[in-house]
PDB file of C-alpha atoms in Angstrom:
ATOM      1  CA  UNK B  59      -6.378   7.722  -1.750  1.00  0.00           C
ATOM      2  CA  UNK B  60      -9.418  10.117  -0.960  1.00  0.00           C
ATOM      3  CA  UNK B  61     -11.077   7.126   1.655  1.00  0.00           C
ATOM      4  CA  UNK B  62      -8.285   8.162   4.027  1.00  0.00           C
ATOM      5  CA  UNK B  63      -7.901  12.001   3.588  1.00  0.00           C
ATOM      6  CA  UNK B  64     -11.608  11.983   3.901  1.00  0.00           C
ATOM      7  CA  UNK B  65     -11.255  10.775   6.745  1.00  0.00           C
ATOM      8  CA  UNK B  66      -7.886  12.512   8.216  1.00  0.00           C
ATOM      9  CA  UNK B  67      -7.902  14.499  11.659  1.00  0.00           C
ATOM     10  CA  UNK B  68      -6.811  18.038  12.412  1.00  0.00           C
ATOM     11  CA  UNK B  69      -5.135  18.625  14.997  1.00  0.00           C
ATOM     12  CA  UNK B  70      -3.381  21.607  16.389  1.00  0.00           C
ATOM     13  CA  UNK B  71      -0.835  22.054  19.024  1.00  0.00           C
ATOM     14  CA  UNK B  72      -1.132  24.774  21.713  1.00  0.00           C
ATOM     15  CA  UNK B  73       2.187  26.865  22.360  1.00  0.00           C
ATOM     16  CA  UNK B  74       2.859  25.086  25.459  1.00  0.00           C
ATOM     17  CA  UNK B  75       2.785  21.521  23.907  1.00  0.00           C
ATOM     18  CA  UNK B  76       4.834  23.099  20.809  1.00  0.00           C
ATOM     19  CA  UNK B  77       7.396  23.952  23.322  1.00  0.00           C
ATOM     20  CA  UNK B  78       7.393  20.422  25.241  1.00  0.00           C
ATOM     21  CA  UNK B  79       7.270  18.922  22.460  1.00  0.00           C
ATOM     22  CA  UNK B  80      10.111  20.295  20.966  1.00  0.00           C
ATOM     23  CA  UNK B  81      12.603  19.938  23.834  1.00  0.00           C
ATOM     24  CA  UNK B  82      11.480  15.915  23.199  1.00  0.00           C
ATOM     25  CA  UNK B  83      12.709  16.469  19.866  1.00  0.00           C
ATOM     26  CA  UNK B  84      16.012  18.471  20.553  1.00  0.00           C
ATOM     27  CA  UNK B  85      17.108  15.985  23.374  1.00  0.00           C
ATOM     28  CA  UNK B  86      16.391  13.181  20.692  1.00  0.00           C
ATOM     29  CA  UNK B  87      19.027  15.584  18.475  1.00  0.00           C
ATOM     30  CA  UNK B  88      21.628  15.609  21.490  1.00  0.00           C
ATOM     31  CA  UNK B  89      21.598  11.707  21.991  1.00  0.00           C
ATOM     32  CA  UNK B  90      21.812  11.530  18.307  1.00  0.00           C
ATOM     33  CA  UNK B  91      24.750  13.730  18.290  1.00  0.00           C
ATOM     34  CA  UNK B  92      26.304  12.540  21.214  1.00  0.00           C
ATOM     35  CA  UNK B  93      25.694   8.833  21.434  1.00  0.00           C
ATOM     36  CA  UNK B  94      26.409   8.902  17.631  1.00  0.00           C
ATOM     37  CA  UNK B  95      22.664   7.212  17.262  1.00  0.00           C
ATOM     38  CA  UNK B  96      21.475   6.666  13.678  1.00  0.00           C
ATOM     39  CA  UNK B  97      17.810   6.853  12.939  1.00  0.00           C
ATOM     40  CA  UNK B  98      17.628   4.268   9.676  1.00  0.00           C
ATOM     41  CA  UNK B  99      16.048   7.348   7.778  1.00  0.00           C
ATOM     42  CA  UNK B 100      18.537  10.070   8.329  1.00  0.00           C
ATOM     43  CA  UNK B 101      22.688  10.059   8.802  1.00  0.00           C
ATOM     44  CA  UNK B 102      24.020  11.544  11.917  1.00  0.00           C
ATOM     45  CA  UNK B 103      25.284  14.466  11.057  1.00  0.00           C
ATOM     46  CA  UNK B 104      22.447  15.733   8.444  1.00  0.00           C
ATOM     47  CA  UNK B 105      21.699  19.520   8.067  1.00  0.00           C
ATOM     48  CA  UNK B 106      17.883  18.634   8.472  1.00  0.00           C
ATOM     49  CA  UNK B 107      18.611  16.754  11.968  1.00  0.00           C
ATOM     50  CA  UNK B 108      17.524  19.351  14.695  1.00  0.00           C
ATOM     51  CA  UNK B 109      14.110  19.654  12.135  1.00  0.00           C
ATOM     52  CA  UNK B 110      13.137  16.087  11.859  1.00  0.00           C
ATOM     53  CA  UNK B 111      13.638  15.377  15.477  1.00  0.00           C
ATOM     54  CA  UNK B 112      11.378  18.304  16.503  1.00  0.00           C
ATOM     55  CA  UNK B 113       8.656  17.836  13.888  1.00  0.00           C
ATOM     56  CA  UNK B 114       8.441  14.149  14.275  1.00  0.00           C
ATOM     57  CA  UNK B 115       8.491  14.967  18.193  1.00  0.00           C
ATOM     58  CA  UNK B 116       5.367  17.364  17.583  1.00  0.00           C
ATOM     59  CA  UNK B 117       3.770  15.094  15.089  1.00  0.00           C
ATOM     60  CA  UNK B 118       3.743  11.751  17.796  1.00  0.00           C
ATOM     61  CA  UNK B 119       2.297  14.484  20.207  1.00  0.00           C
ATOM     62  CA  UNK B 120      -0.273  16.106  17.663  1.00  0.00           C
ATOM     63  CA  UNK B 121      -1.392  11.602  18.128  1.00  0.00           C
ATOM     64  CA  UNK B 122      -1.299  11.235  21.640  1.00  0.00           C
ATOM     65  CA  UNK B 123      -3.690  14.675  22.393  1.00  0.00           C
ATOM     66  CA  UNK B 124      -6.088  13.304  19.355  1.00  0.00           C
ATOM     67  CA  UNK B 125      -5.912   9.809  21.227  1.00  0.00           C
ATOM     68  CA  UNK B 126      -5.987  11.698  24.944  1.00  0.00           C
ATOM     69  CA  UNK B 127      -2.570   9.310  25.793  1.00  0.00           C
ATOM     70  CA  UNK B 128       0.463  11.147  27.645  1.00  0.00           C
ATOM     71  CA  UNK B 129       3.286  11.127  24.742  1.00  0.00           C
ATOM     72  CA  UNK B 130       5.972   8.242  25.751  1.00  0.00           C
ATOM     73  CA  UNK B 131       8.281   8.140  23.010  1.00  0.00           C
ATOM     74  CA  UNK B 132      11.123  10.005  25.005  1.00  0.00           C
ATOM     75  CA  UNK B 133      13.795   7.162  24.261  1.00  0.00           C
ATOM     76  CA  UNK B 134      15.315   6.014  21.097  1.00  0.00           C
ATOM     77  CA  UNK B 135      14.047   2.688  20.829  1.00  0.00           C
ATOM     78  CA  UNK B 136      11.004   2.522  22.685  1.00  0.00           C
ATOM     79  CA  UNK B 137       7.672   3.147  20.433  1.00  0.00           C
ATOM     80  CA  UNK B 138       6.622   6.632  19.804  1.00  0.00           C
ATOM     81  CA  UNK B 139       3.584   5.706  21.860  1.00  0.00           C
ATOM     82  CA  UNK B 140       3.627   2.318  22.780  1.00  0.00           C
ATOM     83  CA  UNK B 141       2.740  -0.227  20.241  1.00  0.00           C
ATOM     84  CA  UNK B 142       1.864   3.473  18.242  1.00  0.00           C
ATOM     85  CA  UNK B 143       4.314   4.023  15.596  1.00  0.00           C
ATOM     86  CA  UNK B 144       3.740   7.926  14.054  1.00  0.00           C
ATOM     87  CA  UNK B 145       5.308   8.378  10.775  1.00  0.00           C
ATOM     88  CA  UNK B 146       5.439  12.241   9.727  1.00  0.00           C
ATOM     89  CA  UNK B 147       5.970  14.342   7.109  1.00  0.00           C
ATOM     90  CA  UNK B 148       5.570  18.002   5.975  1.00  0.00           C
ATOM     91  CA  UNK B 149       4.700  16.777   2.886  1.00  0.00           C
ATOM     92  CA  UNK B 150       0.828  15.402   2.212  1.00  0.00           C
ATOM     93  CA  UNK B 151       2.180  14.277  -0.968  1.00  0.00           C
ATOM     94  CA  UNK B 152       4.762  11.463   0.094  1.00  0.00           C
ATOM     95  CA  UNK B 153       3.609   8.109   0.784  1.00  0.00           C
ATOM     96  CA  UNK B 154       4.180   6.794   4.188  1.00  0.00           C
ATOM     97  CA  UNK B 155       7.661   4.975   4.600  1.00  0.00           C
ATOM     98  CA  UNK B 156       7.932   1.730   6.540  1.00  0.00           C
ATOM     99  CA  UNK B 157      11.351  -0.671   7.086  1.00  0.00           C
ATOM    100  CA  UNK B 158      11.352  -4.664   6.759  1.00  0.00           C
ATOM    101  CA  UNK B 159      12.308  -4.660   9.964  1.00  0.00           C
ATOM    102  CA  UNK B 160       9.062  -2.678  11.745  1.00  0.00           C
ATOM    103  CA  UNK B 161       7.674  -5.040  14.222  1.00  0.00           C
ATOM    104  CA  UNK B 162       4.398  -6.862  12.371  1.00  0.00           C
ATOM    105  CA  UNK B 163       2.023  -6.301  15.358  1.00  0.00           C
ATOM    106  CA  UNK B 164       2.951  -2.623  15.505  1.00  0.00           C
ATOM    107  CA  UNK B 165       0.212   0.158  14.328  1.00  0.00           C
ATOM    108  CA  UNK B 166       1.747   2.682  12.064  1.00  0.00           C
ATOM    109  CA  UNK B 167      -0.080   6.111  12.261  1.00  0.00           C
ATOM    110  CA  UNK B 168       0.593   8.542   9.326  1.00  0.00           C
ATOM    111  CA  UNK B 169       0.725  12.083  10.250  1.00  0.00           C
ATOM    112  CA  UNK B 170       1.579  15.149   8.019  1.00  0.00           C
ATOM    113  CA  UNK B 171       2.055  19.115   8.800  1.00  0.00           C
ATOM    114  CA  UNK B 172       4.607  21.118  10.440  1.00  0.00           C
ATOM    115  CA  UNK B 173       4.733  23.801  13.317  1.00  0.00           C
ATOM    116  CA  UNK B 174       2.094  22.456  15.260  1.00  0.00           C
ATOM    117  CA  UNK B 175      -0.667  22.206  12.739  1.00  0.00           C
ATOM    118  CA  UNK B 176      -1.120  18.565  11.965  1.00  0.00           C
ATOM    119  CA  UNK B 177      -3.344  15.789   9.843  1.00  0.00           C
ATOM    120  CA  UNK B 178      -3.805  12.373  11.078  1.00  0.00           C
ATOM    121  CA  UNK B 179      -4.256  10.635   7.814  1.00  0.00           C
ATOM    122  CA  UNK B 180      -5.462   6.655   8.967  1.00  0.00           C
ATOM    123  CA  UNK B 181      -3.195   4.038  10.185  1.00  0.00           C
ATOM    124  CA  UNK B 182      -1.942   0.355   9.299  1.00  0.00           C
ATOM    125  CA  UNK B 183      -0.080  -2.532  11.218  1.00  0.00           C
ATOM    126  CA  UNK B 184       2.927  -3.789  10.650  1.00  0.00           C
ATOM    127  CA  UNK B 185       2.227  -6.672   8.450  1.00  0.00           C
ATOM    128  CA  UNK B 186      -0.657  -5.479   6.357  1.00  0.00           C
ATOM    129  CA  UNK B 187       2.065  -2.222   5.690  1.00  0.00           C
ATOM    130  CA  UNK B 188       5.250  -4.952   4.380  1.00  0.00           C
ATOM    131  CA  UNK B 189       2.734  -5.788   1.768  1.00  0.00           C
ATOM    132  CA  UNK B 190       2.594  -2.334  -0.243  1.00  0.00           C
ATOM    133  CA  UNK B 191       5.647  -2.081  -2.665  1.00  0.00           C
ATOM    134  CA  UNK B 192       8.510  -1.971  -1.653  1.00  0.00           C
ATOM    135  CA  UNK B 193      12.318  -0.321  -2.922  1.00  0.00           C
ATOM    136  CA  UNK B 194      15.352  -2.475  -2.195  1.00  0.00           C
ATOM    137  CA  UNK B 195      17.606   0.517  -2.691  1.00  0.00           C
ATOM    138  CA  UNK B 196      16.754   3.725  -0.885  1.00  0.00           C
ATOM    139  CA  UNK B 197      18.615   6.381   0.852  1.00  0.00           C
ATOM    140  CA  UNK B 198      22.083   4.932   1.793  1.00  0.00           C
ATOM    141  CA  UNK B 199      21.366   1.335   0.246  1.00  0.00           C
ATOM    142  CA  UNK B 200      18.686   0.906   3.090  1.00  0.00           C
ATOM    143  CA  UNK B 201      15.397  -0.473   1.975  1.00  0.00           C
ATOM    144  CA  UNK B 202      11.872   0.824   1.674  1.00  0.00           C
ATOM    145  CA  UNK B 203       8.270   0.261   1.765  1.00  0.00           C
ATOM    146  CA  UNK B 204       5.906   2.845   0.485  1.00  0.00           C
ATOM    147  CA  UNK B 205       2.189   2.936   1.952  1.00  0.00           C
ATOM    148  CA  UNK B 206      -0.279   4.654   0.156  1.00  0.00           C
ATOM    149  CA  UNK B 207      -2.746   6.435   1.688  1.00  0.00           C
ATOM    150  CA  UNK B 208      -5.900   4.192  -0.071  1.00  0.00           C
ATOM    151  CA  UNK B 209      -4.250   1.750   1.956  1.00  0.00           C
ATOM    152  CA  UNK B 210      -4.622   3.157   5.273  1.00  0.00           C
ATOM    153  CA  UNK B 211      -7.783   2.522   8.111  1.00  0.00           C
ATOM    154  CA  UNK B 212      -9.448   5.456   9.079  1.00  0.00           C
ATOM    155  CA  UNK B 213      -8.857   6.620  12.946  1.00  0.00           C
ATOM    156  CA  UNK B 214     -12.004   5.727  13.692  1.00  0.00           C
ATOM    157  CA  UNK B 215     -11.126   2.429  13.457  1.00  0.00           C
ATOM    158  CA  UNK B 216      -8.134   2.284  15.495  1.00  0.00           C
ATOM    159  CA  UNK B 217      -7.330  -0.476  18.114  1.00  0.00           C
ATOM    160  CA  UNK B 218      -7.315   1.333  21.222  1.00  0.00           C
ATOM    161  CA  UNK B 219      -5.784  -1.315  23.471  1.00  0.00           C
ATOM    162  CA  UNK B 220      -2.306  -0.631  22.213  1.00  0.00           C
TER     163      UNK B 220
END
């Protein structure tokens, strides 16, 4: 939808954040490797790991200097920045992926780029995202909801008392 890339956000990473950033990511990798942790989008074990975890570790970053927050996603389990949920991508052209089970009152920001060059597309909660269509059978059996971006709010409007 061209209402929410119209409306997307650059932002860029300095070096120093790049580098912070990306030891978040590759001590995400080492639990993941060592607690045998398995993220419901990707299988321990995956060629792509050490990738993911960094990108999606600068992409919830690229968020929290855009929103002027400290970055507290350091935890498996805990939000990416408190009720903030950042879903990334290095592809613009992918819809944004949700689970049944993300928590309804959660805010799901979609965020594309890689290597510290970012867009912040728009964002949706939890329950308004369950309602875009969904795949029962996606990667390992798990299933899906796709969010297009027409169906994202701008920034702009974004609750800031999460």
């Amino acid at each position: 939808g061209a209402r929410a890339i119209m409306h997307s956000v650059s932002v860029t990473l300095c070096p120093k954040e790049m580098m912070v950033a990306g030891l978040n990511g590759q001590m995400r990798q080492v639990e993941n490797v060592r607690k045998k942790y398995r993220p419901p989008t990707m299988g321990c074990g995956h060629f792509k790991d050490w990738q993911l975890h960094v990108e999606g570790a600068l992409a919830e970053w690229a968020v929290a200097k855009h929103l002027g927050v400290y970055p507290s996603g350091f935890e498996f389990g805990s939000g990416d920045l408190g009720r903030y949920e950042v879903r990334s991508s290095p592809n613009p052209k992918t819809l944004m992926y949700m689970k049944p089970t993300d928590k309804d009152d959660h805010i799901f920001i979609r965020v594309t780029g890689v290597n510290g060059d970012y867009q912040i597309h728009g964002w949706i909660t939890g329950k308004d995202g369950k309602q875009c269509p969904k795949e029962d059978k996606y990667k390992n059996d798990r299933p899906a909801i796709w969010v297009p971006y027409a169906a994202l709010k701008p920034m702009s409007e974004l609750p800031r008392n999460a």
